[in-house]
Amino acid sequence: MAAHTTDYISTFIEVAEDCPAEAAQEPPSATPTIAALHYQLIAEHPFSRTSDDVIFETYARRKGMDPGDQRAREEFFSRGQACLRSSPLGKRYGWGIVSDDQGRVALVPRESDEYARLAADPGIAHTRAMRSRRG
């Protein structure tokens, strides 16, 4: 069974064109929403998890599963999964997501100098978070 991946290598996912947040906002964490879990997993330990790690751990936590269950992870990635371009962080909350040369991710607030630097960097790949509405 072929494994799918959501990982990007040396890529900057810029905020969606229709993102309403002028500045990055921490998603409300009262309930474990996808946005709150993505934020928590990436912000707590920048460049320690890949996109696949974040996507699977979010899924496992929401389903009450063990995020370390390798068989469940293999089963999960036996089908294609939405990548971090579809995360509410870039669509709604104003966070760019940068991946390093090993696919590990970190958050970058859209109003920051680091965001402007990454957005202008020709040495990395660029893509955007998915729009919330059709263009």
CSV table of C-alpha atoms in Angstrom, one decimal:
chain,number,residue,atom,x,y,z
A,1,MET,CA,0.0,0.0,0.0
A,2,ALA,CA,1.5,3.3,-1.1
A,3,ALA,CA,1.8,5.9,1.6
A,4,HIS,CA,0.7,9.5,0.9
A,5,THR,CA,2.3,12.5,2.5
A,6,THR,CA,1.3,16.1,3.2
A,7,ASP,CA,4.9,17.2,3.8
A,8,TYR,CA,6.5,20.1,2.0
A,9,ILE,CA,10.3,20.6,1.9
A,10,SER,CA,11.8,24.1,2.1
A,11,THR,CA,8.5,25.7,1.4
A,12,PHE,CA,6.6,28.8,2.7
A,13,ILE,CA,2.8,28.5,2.8
A,14,GLU,CA,1.6,32.1,2.8
A,15,VAL,CA,-1.7,33.1,4.2
A,16,ALA,CA,-4.8,32.8,1.9
A,17,GLU,CA,-5.6,35.7,-0.3
A,18,ASP,CA,-9.0,36.0,1.5
A,19,CYS,CA,-7.7,35.6,5.1
A,20,PRO,CA,-9.6,38.1,7.2
A,21,ALA,CA,-6.9,38.5,9.9
A,22,GLU,CA,-4.6,41.5,9.4
A,23,ALA,CA,-2.3,40.1,12.1
A,24,ALA,CA,-1.8,36.5,13.3
A,25,GLN,CA,-4.2,35.4,16.0
A,26,GLU,CA,-4.0,32.4,18.3
A,27,PRO,CA,-7.1,30.3,17.7
A,28,PRO,CA,-9.5,29.9,20.7
A,29,SER,CA,-8.4,26.8,22.6
A,30,ALA,CA,-11.5,26.2,24.8
A,31,THR,CA,-12.3,23.2,22.6
A,32,PRO,CA,-9.8,21.1,20.7
A,33,THR,CA,-10.6,22.4,17.2
A,34,ILE,CA,-8.4,21.6,14.3
A,35,ALA,CA,-7.1,25.2,14.3
A,36,ALA,CA,-6.3,25.0,18.1
A,37,LEU,CA,-4.6,21.7,17.8
A,38,HIS,CA,-2.5,22.7,14.7
A,39,TYR,CA,-1.5,25.9,16.5
A,40,GLN,CA,-0.6,24.0,19.7
A,41,LEU,CA,1.4,21.3,18.0
A,42,ILE,CA,3.4,23.7,15.8
A,43,ALA,CA,3.8,26.7,18.2
A,44,GLU,CA,4.9,24.6,21.2
A,45,HIS,CA,7.9,23.1,19.4
A,46,PRO,CA,8.8,24.9,16.1
A,47,PHE,CA,10.6,22.8,13.6
A,48,SER,CA,10.1,19.6,15.6
A,49,ARG,CA,7.2,18.1,13.7
A,50,THR,CA,6.5,17.5,10.0
A,51,SER,CA,3.2,18.3,8.4
A,52,ASP,CA,2.3,14.6,8.4
A,53,ASP,CA,3.1,14.6,12.2
A,54,VAL,CA,0.8,17.5,12.8
A,55,ILE,CA,-2.0,16.2,10.6
A,56,PHE,CA,-2.0,12.7,12.1
A,57,GLU,CA,-1.6,13.8,15.7
A,58,THR,CA,-4.6,16.2,15.2
A,59,TYR,CA,-6.7,13.4,13.8
A,60,ALA,CA,-5.6,11.0,16.5
A,61,ARG,CA,-6.3,13.4,19.4
A,62,ARG,CA,-9.8,14.3,18.0
A,63,LYS,CA,-10.6,10.6,17.6
A,64,GLY,CA,-9.3,9.7,21.1
A,65,MET,CA,-6.5,7.5,19.6
A,66,ASP,CA,-2.9,7.1,20.6
A,67,PRO,CA,-0.9,9.5,18.3
A,68,GLY,CA,2.1,7.1,18.6
A,69,ASP,CA,0.1,4.2,17.0
A,70,GLN,CA,2.2,3.5,13.9
A,71,ARG,CA,-0.3,1.1,12.4
A,72,ALA,CA,-3.1,3.7,12.7
A,73,ARG,CA,-0.8,6.3,11.1
A,74,GLU,CA,0.1,4.0,8.2
A,75,GLU,CA,-3.7,3.3,7.7
A,76,PHE,CA,-4.4,7.0,7.9
A,77,PHE,CA,-1.8,7.9,5.2
A,78,SER,CA,-2.8,5.0,3.0
A,79,ARG,CA,-5.3,7.5,1.6
A,80,GLY,CA,-4.5,11.1,0.5
A,81,GLN,CA,-5.1,13.7,3.2
A,82,ALA,CA,-5.5,17.4,3.2
A,83,CYS,CA,-2.2,19.2,3.7
A,84,LEU,CA,-1.5,22.3,5.9
A,85,ARG,CA,-2.5,24.5,3.0
A,86,SER,CA,-6.1,23.7,4.2
A,87,SER,CA,-5.4,24.5,7.8
A,88,PRO,CA,-7.5,27.3,9.4
A,89,LEU,CA,-4.2,28.8,10.6
A,90,GLY,CA,-3.4,30.2,7.1
A,91,LYS,CA,-7.0,30.5,6.0
A,92,ARG,CA,-8.5,32.4,8.9
A,93,TYR,CA,-5.9,33.2,11.6
A,94,GLY,CA,-3.1,34.9,9.7
A,95,TRP,CA,-0.3,32.4,10.1
A,96,GLY,CA,2.2,31.5,7.5
A,97,ILE,CA,3.7,28.0,7.7
A,98,VAL,CA,7.4,27.4,6.8
A,99,SER,CA,8.9,24.0,6.3
A,100,ASP,CA,12.7,23.4,6.5
A,101,ASP,CA,14.8,21.1,4.4
A,102,GLN,CA,13.6,18.1,6.4
A,103,GLY,CA,9.9,19.0,6.2
A,104,ARG,CA,9.6,20.2,9.8
A,105,VAL,CA,7.2,23.1,10.2
A,106,ALA,CA,7.0,26.4,12.2
A,107,LEU,CA,4.5,29.3,12.3
A,108,VAL,CA,5.3,32.8,11.0
A,109,PRO,CA,2.9,35.7,11.9
A,110,ARG,CA,1.8,37.5,8.7
A,111,GLU,CA,2.7,41.0,10.2
A,112,SER,CA,6.3,40.0,11.0
A,113,ASP,CA,9.6,40.9,9.4
A,114,GLU,CA,10.3,37.2,9.1
A,115,TYR,CA,7.1,36.7,7.1
A,116,ALA,CA,8.1,39.5,4.7
A,117,ARG,CA,11.6,38.0,4.4
A,118,LEU,CA,10.3,34.5,3.7
A,119,ALA,CA,7.7,35.8,1.2
A,120,ALA,CA,10.5,37.4,-0.8
A,121,ASP,CA,13.0,34.5,-0.5
A,122,PRO,CA,13.6,33.0,-4.0
A,123,GLY,CA,15.6,30.2,-2.4
A,124,ILE,CA,12.5,28.4,-1.1
A,125,ALA,CA,9.3,27.2,-2.8
A,126,HIS,CA,6.1,29.3,-2.3
A,127,THR,CA,2.4,28.4,-2.2
A,128,ARG,CA,-0.6,29.9,-0.5
A,129,ALA,CA,-3.1,28.6,2.0
A,130,MET,CA,-6.4,27.6,0.3
A,131,ARG,CA,-9.0,30.3,-0.1
A,132,SER,CA,-12.1,30.0,2.1
A,133,ARG,CA,-14.3,31.1,-0.8
A,134,ARG,CA,-14.1,30.4,-4.5
A,135,GLY,CA,-12.5,33.2,-6.5
